[in-house]
Tab-separated table of C-alpha atoms in Angstrom:
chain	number	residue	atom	x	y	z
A	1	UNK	CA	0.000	0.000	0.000
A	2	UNK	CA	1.645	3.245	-0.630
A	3	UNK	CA	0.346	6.735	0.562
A	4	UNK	CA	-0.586	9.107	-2.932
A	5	UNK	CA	-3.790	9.320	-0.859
A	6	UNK	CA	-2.865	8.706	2.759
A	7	UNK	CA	-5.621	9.252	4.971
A	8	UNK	CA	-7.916	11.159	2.372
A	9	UNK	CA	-11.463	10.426	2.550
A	10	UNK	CA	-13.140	9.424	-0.800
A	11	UNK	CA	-16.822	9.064	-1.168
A	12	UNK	CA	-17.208	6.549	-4.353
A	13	UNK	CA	-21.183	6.303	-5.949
A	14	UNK	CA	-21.056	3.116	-8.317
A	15	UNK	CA	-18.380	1.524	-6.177
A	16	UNK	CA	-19.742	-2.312	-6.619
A	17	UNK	CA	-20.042	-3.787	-10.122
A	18	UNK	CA	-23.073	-5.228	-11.993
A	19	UNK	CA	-22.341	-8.564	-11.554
A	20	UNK	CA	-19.326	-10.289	-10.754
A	21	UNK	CA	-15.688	-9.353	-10.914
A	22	UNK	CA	-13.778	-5.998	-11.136
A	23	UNK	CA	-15.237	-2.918	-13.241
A	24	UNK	CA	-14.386	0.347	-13.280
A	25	UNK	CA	-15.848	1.326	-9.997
A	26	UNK	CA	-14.780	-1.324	-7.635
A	27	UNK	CA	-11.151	-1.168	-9.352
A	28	UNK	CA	-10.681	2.419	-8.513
A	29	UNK	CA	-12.518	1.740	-5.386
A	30	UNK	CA	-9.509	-0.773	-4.573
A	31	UNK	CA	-6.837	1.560	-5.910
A	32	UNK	CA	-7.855	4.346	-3.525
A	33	UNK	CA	-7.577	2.054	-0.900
A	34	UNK	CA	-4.374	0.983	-1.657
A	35	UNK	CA	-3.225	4.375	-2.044
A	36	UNK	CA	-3.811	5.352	1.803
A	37	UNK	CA	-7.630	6.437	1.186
A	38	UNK	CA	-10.568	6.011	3.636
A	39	UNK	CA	-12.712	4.932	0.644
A	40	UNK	CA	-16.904	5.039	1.806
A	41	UNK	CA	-18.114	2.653	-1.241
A	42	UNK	CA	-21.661	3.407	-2.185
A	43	UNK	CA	-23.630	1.514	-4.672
A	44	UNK	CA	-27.944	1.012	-5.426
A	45	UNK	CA	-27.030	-2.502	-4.790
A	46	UNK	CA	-25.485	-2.910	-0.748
A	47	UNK	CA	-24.162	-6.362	-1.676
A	48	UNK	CA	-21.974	-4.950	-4.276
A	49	UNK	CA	-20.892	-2.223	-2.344
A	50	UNK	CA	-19.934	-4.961	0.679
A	51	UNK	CA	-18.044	-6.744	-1.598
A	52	UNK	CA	-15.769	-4.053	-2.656
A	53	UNK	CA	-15.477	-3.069	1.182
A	54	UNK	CA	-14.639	-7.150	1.726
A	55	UNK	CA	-11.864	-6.633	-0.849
A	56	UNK	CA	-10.347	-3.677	0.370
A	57	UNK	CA	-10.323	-4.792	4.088
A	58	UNK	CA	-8.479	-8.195	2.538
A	59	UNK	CA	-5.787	-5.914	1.897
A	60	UNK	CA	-5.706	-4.166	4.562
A	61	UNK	CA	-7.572	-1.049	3.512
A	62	UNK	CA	-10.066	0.574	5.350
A	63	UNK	CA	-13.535	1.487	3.832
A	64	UNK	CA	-17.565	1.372	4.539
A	65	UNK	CA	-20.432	0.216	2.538
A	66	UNK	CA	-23.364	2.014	1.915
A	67	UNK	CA	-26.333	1.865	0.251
A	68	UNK	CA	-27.995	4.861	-2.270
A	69	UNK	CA	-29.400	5.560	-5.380
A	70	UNK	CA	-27.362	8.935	-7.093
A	71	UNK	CA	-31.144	9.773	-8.625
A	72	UNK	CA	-32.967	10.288	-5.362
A	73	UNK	CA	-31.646	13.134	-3.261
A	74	UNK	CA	-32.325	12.555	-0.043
A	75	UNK	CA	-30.224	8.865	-0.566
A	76	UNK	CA	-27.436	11.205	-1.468
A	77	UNK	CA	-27.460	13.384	1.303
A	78	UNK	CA	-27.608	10.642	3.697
A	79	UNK	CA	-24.765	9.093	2.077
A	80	UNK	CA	-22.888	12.013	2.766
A	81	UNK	CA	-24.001	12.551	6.016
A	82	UNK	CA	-22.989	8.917	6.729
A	83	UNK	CA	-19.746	9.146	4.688
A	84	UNK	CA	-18.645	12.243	7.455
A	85	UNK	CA	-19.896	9.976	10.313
A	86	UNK	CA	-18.117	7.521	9.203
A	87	UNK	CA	-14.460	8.911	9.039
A	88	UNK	CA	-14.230	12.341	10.755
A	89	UNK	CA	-15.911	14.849	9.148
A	90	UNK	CA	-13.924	15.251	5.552
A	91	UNK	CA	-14.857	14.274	1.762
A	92	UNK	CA	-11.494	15.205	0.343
A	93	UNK	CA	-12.650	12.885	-3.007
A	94	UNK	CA	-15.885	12.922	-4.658
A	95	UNK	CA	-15.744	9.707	-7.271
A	96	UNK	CA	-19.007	9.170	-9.480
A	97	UNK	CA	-18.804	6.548	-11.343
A	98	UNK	CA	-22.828	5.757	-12.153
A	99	UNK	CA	-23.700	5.153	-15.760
A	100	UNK	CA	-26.254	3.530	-17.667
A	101	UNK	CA	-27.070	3.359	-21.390
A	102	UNK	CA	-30.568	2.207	-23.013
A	103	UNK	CA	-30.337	1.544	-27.122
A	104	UNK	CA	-32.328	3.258	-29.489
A	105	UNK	CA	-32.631	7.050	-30.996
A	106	UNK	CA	-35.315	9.363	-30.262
A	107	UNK	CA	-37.806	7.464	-32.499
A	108	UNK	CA	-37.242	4.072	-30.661
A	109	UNK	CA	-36.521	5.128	-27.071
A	110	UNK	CA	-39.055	6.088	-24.591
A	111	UNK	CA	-39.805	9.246	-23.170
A	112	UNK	CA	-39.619	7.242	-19.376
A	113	UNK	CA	-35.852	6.070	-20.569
A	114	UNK	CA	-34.161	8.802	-21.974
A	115	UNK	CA	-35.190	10.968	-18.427
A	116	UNK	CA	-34.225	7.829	-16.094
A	117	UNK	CA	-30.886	7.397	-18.517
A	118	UNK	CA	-30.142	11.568	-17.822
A	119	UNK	CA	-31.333	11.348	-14.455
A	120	UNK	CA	-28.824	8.329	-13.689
A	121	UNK	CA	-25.615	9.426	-15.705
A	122	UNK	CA	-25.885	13.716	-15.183
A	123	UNK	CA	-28.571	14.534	-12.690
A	124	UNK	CA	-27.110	11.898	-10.524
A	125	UNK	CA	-23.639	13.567	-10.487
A	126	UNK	CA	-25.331	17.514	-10.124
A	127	UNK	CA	-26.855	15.788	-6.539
A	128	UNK	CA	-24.166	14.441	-5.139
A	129	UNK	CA	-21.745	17.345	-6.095
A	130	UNK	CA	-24.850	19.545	-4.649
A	131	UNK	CA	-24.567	17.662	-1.314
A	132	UNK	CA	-20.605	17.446	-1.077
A	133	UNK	CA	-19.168	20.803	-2.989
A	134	UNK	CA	-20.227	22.632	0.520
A	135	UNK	CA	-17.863	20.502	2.822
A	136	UNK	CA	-15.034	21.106	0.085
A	137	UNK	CA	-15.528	24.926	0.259
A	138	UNK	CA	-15.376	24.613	4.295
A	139	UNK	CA	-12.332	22.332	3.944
A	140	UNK	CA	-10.395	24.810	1.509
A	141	UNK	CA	-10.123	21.979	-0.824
A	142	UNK	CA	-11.405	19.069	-2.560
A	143	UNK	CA	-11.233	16.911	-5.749
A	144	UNK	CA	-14.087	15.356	-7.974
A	145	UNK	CA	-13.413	12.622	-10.409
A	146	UNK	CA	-16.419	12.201	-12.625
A	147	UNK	CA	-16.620	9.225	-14.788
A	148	UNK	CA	-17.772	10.213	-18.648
A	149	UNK	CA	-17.560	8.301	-21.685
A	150	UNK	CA	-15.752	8.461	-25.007
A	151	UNK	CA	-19.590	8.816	-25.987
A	152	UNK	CA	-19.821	12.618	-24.780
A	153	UNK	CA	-17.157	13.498	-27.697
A	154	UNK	CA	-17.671	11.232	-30.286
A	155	UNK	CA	-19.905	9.057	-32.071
A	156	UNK	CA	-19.179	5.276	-30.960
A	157	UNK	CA	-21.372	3.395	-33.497
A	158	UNK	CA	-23.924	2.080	-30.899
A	159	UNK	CA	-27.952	3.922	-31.261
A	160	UNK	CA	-28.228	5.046	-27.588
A	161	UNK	CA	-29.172	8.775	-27.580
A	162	UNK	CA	-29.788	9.594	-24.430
A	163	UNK	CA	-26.139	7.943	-23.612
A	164	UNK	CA	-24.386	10.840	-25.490
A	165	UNK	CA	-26.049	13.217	-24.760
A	166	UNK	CA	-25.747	12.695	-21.119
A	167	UNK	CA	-22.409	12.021	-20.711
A	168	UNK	CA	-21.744	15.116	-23.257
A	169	UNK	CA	-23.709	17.047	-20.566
A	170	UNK	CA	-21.566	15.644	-17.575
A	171	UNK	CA	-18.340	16.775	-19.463
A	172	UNK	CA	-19.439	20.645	-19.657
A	173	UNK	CA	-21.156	20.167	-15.841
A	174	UNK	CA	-17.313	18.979	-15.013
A	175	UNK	CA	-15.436	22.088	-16.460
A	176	UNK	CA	-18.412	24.258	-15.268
A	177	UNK	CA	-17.736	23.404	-11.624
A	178	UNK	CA	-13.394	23.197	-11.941
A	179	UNK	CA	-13.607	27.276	-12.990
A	180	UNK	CA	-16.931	28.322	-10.671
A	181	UNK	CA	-14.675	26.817	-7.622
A	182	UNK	CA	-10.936	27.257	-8.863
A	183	UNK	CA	-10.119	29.601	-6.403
A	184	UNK	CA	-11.838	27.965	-3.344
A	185	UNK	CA	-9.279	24.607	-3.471
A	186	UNK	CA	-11.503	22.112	-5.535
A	187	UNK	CA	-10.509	20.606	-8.861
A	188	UNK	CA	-13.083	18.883	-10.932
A	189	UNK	CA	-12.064	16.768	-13.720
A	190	UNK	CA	-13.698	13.759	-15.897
A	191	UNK	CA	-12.273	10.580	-17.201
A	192	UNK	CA	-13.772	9.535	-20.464
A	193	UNK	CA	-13.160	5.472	-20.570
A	194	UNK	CA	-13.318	4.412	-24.176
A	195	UNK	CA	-13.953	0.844	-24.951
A	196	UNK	CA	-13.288	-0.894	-22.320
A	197	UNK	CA	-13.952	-4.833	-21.165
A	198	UNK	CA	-15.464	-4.804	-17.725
A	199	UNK	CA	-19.000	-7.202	-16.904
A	200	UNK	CA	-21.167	-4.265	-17.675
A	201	UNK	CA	-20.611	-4.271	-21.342
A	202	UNK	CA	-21.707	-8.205	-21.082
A	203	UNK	CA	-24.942	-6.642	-19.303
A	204	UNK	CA	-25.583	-3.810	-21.512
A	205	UNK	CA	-24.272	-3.738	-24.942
A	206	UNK	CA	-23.422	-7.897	-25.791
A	207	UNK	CA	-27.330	-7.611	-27.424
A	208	UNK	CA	-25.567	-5.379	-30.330
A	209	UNK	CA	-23.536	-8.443	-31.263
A	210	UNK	CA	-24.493	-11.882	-32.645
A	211	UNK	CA	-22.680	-13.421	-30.060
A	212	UNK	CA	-20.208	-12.363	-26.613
A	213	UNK	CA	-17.255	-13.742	-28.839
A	214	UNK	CA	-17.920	-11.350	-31.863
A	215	UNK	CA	-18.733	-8.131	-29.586
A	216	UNK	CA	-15.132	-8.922	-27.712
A	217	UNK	CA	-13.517	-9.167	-31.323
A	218	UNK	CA	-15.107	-6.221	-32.832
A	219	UNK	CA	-14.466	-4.136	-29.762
A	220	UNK	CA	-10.525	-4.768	-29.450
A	221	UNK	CA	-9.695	-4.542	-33.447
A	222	UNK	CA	-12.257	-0.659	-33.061
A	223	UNK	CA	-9.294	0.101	-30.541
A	224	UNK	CA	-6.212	1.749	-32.308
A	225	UNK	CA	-3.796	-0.411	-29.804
A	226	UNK	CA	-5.874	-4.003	-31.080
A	227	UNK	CA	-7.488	-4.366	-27.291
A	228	UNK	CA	-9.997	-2.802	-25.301
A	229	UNK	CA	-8.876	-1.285	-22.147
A	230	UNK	CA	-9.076	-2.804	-18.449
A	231	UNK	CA	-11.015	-1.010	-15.357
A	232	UNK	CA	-7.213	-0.860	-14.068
A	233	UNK	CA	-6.572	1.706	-16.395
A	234	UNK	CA	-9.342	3.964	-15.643
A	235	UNK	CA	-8.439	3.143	-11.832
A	236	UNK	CA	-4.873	4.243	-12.288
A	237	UNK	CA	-5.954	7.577	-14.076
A	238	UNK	CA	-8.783	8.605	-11.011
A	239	UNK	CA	-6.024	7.830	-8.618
A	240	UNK	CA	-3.400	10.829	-10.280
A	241	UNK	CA	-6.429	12.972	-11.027
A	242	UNK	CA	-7.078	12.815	-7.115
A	243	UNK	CA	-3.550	13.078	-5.825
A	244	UNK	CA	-1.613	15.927	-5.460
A	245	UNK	CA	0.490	15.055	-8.436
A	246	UNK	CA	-2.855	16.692	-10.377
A	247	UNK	CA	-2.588	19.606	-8.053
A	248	UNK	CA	-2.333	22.113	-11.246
A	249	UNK	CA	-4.898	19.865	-13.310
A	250	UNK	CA	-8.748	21.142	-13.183
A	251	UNK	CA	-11.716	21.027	-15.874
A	252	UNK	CA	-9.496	18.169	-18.349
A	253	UNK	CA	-11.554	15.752	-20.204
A	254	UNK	CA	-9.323	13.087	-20.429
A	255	UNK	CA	-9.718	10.405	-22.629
A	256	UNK	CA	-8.743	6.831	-21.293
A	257	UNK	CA	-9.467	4.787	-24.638
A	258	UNK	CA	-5.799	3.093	-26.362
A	259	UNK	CA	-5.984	6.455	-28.854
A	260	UNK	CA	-9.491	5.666	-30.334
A	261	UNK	CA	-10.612	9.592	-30.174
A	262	UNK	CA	-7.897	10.550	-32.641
A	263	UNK	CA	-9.826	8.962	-35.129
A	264	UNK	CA	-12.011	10.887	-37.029
């Protein structure tokens, strides 16, 4: 364990994974921990959340499970609350990491998904930053990690609307917040994970393919470097975008995706 993060609280939403194994949340979740963090892992589903808190505590990390759903604010706000119970009063990290997609363009999707699909992926993120940004301003300083998508800058070849625009609309709600609070200590920056192979893809995008085999081939040779990324990756980006070795680094959308957004 080393100490990037020594004794920095960081309040994770979408710390479990969708089913299981390691995705992007519960990897970063882990390297936090292993970085010195107090990490408060909060998911909709406890179970995941435990299990992230199981494998941190295997290494000798120390973190908290909670339960909460990003879309309903008073979950939030007791997440917080709980989060400042839990390990003396400080959020020094805000991590989202919720994000959902639903197929289909404006003809085929439904009114009820594209506003649960914005409500999940941006709204979500506006309520917890809503509920944490005033303990950052009393500390003097604070950093938010918010997880995008290659999606919010570029067309990715899969019909799900309400995916890019949301994540487009996280993006410009990330820079928004690094220059509106600049000069009061808190950085705000977004990763944008391109295609990467974690168990939600298996969950929410395998139905584009004929088969799991073909989706895994099509998805590494669509990635300039011949393989999709690992959650590790995005993991090992949140952790210097929360350390002090990002202390001069505030409203970058940085792509995590093997090169694929230099394509045209």
């Amino acid at each position: 364990m080393a100490d990037r993060l020594k004794d920095r609280v960081a309040l994770m939403f979408g710390a479990g994974c969708c089913a299981p194994g390691i995705g992007n949340g519960r990897a970063t979740a882990l390297a936090y921990a292993r970085e010195g963090a107090l990490v408060v892992a909060v998911d909709i589903d406890r179970d995941a959340a435990e299990e992230t808190v199981r494998m941190i505590r295997a290494e000798g990390g120390r973190a908290v499970a909670l339960a909460g759903d990003v879309t309903e604010a008073a979950q939030v706000n007791a997440a917080v609350a709980a989060a400042r119970v839990a390990f003396g009063g400080r959020i020094d990290i805000l991590h989202n990491n919720v994000g959902i997609t639903s197929m289909g363009g404006p003809v085929e999707e439904s009114i009820e998904s594209w506003e649960h699909v914005m409500r999940s992926n941006l709204t979500g993120a506006f309520l917890t930053c809503k509920a944490v940004l005033p303990v950052m301003v009393e500390q003097g300083k604070g950093a938010i990690v918010n997880i995008s998508s290659l999606a919010a800058i570029r067309y990715t070849g899969y019909p799900y609307s309400s995916y890019y625009a949301s994540k487009a609309g996280l993006n410009h709600f990330t820079v928004g917040l690094a220059l509106q609070y600049a000069r009061q200590g808190i950085r705000a920056n977004v990763i944008m994970p391109g295609l990467m192979n974690t168990p939600l893809i298996h969950q929410q995008i395998s139905g584009q393919y004929a088969s799991t085999e073909a989706m895994m081939q099509a998805r590494d040779e669509a990635c300039p470097m011949g393989k999709m990324g690992e959650p590790w990756d995005i993991a090992m980006a949140a952790v210097f975008l929360a350390s002090d070795e990002a202390k001069f680094i505030t409203g970058v959308c940085l792509p995590v995706d093997g090169g694929q957004h230099c394509r045209a």
